[in-house]
Amino acid sequence: CRHRVTSAGMALKTKVQGLKGYYMDQFTRSLHRTTRTIESLKTRGMPGNEAARLNQYLWLTQSRFEKLRRVKEYRTPQAVRSFARVYILILPVFYAPYYVYLAGEGNSAGGTGLPFAVTLSVLTSAVRTTPGPRANHLALTLTTTLTLTF
């Protein structure tokens, strides 16, 4: 947050944003120039399947670069993610007495409040700690299933 408070930080932010814009423009122009070169090679006799493959590689390069750029520019700051993790782990401690109260009351749900809360907490923790590219799919599936069930 220094760049929002100090004049030196604001000047550095402005400089970095200018450089970022310049290099993004250069990258985009290079991709466009490469596309034109591929089209030029096609008119000079390059087989269409090879040109298509080059265009595919170019498209993959551009899409991966855009994905990296989005992660860099729009990723949640580390402090917010750390707070969310701690909050998720500590919050059940405050709700536990309520669930114990519900379990002891013999509520109309047949005493399923506590087991449901524990199960949901365990599944949420499992989803949060699952590494790999399938973790987001697992979280979406779990959320959809719980929403449709209850």
mmCIF file of C-alpha atoms in Angstrom, residues 39-136:
data_model
loop_
_atom_site.group_PDB
_atom_site.id
_atom_site.type_symbol
_atom_site.label_atom_id
_atom_site.label_comp_id
_atom_site.label_asym_id
_atom_site.label_seq_id
_atom_site.Cartn_x
_atom_site.Cartn_y
_atom_site.Cartn_z
ATOM 1 C CA GLU A 39 -0.152 -15.025 -43.888
ATOM 2 C CA SER A 40 2.671 -13.756 -46.115
ATOM 3 C CA LEU A 41 4.342 -17.172 -46.010
ATOM 4 C CA LYS A 42 1.042 -18.812 -46.975
ATOM 5 C CA THR A 43 0.789 -16.636 -50.104
ATOM 6 C CA ARG A 44 4.380 -17.594 -51.009
ATOM 7 C CA GLY A 45 3.674 -21.305 -50.949
ATOM 8 C CA MET A 46 3.696 -22.511 -47.338
ATOM 9 C CA PRO A 47 1.263 -25.435 -46.933
ATOM 10 C CA GLY A 48 -1.995 -24.510 -45.200
ATOM 11 C CA ASN A 49 -1.686 -27.157 -42.508
ATOM 12 C CA GLU A 50 1.684 -25.810 -41.380
ATOM 13 C CA ALA A 51 0.331 -22.262 -41.333
ATOM 14 C CA ALA A 52 -2.650 -23.459 -39.307
ATOM 15 C CA ARG A 53 -0.304 -25.118 -36.830
ATOM 16 C CA LEU A 54 1.731 -21.914 -36.504
ATOM 17 C CA ASN A 55 -1.449 -19.922 -35.958
ATOM 18 C CA GLN A 56 -2.507 -22.435 -33.313
ATOM 19 C CA TYR A 57 0.818 -22.045 -31.491
ATOM 20 C CA LEU A 58 0.467 -18.297 -31.723
ATOM 21 C CA TRP A 59 -3.053 -18.459 -30.307
ATOM 22 C CA LEU A 60 -1.889 -20.725 -27.460
ATOM 23 C CA THR A 61 0.939 -18.324 -26.653
ATOM 24 C CA GLN A 62 -1.426 -15.366 -26.571
ATOM 25 C CA SER A 63 -4.079 -17.127 -24.480
ATOM 26 C CA ARG A 64 -1.542 -18.379 -21.912
ATOM 27 C CA PHE A 65 0.002 -14.941 -21.683
ATOM 28 C CA GLU A 66 -3.423 -13.381 -21.097
ATOM 29 C CA LYS A 67 -4.151 -15.954 -18.413
ATOM 30 C CA LEU A 68 -0.898 -15.107 -16.622
ATOM 31 C CA ARG A 69 -1.629 -11.395 -16.942
ATOM 32 C CA ARG A 70 -5.099 -11.809 -15.432
ATOM 33 C CA VAL A 71 -3.687 -13.776 -12.494
ATOM 34 C CA LYS A 72 -1.050 -11.109 -11.898
ATOM 35 C CA GLU A 73 -3.403 -8.134 -12.161
ATOM 36 C CA TYR A 74 -6.561 -9.444 -10.524
ATOM 37 C CA ARG A 75 -5.342 -12.002 -7.978
ATOM 38 C CA THR A 76 -6.547 -11.551 -4.422
ATOM 39 C CA PRO A 77 -3.801 -10.048 -2.241
ATOM 40 C CA GLN A 78 -2.004 -12.414 0.129
ATOM 41 C CA ALA A 79 -3.225 -10.613 3.256
ATOM 42 C CA VAL A 80 -6.886 -11.096 2.296
ATOM 43 C CA ARG A 81 -6.337 -14.769 1.473
ATOM 44 C CA SER A 82 -4.547 -15.335 4.794
ATOM 45 C CA PHE A 83 -7.347 -13.609 6.707
ATOM 46 C CA ALA A 84 -9.934 -15.760 4.917
ATOM 47 C CA ARG A 85 -8.078 -18.954 5.817
ATOM 48 C CA VAL A 86 -7.824 -18.004 9.486
ATOM 49 C CA TYR A 87 -11.446 -16.865 9.538
ATOM 50 C CA ILE A 88 -12.609 -20.174 8.061
ATOM 51 C CA LEU A 89 -10.679 -22.124 10.685
ATOM 52 C CA ILE A 90 -11.723 -19.998 13.681
ATOM 53 C CA LEU A 91 -15.377 -19.338 12.808
ATOM 54 C CA PRO A 92 -16.605 -22.868 13.693
ATOM 55 C CA VAL A 93 -15.295 -22.365 17.238
ATOM 56 C CA PHE A 94 -17.825 -19.569 17.729
ATOM 57 C CA TYR A 95 -20.699 -21.503 16.162
ATOM 58 C CA ALA A 96 -19.976 -24.768 17.987
ATOM 59 C CA PRO A 97 -21.964 -23.893 21.161
ATOM 60 C CA TYR A 98 -25.031 -23.157 19.032
ATOM 61 C CA TYR A 99 -24.780 -26.514 17.281
ATOM 62 C CA VAL A 100 -24.338 -28.256 20.618
ATOM 63 C CA TYR A 101 -27.459 -26.455 21.825
ATOM 64 C CA LEU A 102 -29.372 -27.617 18.747
ATOM 65 C CA ALA A 103 -28.197 -31.197 19.190
ATOM 66 C CA GLY A 104 -29.264 -31.202 22.838
ATOM 67 C CA GLU A 105 -32.663 -29.649 22.164
ATOM 68 C CA GLY A 106 -33.899 -32.559 20.073
ATOM 69 C CA ASN A 107 -34.910 -30.206 17.297
ATOM 70 C CA SER A 108 -37.366 -31.047 14.549
ATOM 71 C CA ALA A 109 -34.548 -32.137 12.221
ATOM 72 C CA GLY A 110 -33.979 -35.190 14.385
ATOM 73 C CA GLY A 111 -30.643 -34.085 15.835
ATOM 74 C CA THR A 112 -28.898 -33.815 12.464
ATOM 75 C CA GLY A 113 -27.640 -30.268 13.046
ATOM 76 C CA LEU A 114 -24.348 -31.216 14.687
ATOM 77 C CA PRO A 115 -23.417 -34.059 12.325
ATOM 78 C CA PHE A 116 -24.295 -31.862 9.360
ATOM 79 C CA ALA A 117 -22.160 -28.998 10.702
ATOM 80 C CA VAL A 118 -19.196 -31.291 11.348
ATOM 81 C CA THR A 119 -19.534 -32.941 7.919
ATOM 82 C CA LEU A 120 -19.784 -29.598 6.165
ATOM 83 C CA SER A 121 -16.763 -28.274 8.058
ATOM 84 C CA VAL A 122 -14.677 -31.347 7.196
ATOM 85 C CA LEU A 123 -15.671 -31.258 3.527
ATOM 86 C CA THR A 124 -14.947 -27.536 3.282
ATOM 87 C CA SER A 125 -11.517 -28.035 4.845
ATOM 88 C CA ALA A 126 -10.827 -30.935 2.484
ATOM 89 C CA VAL A 127 -11.731 -28.822 -0.525
ATOM 90 C CA ARG A 128 -9.611 -25.898 0.682
ATOM 91 C CA THR A 129 -6.542 -28.076 1.193
ATOM 92 C CA THR A 130 -6.890 -30.155 -1.983
ATOM 93 C CA PRO A 131 -4.029 -29.221 -4.312
ATOM 94 C CA GLY A 132 -4.101 -29.405 -8.066
ATOM 95 C CA PRO A 133 -6.240 -28.244 -10.949
ATOM 96 C CA ARG A 134 -9.252 -30.344 -9.909
ATOM 97 C CA ALA A 135 -9.684 -28.501 -6.594
ATOM 98 C CA ASN A 136 -11.899 -25.761 -8.054
#
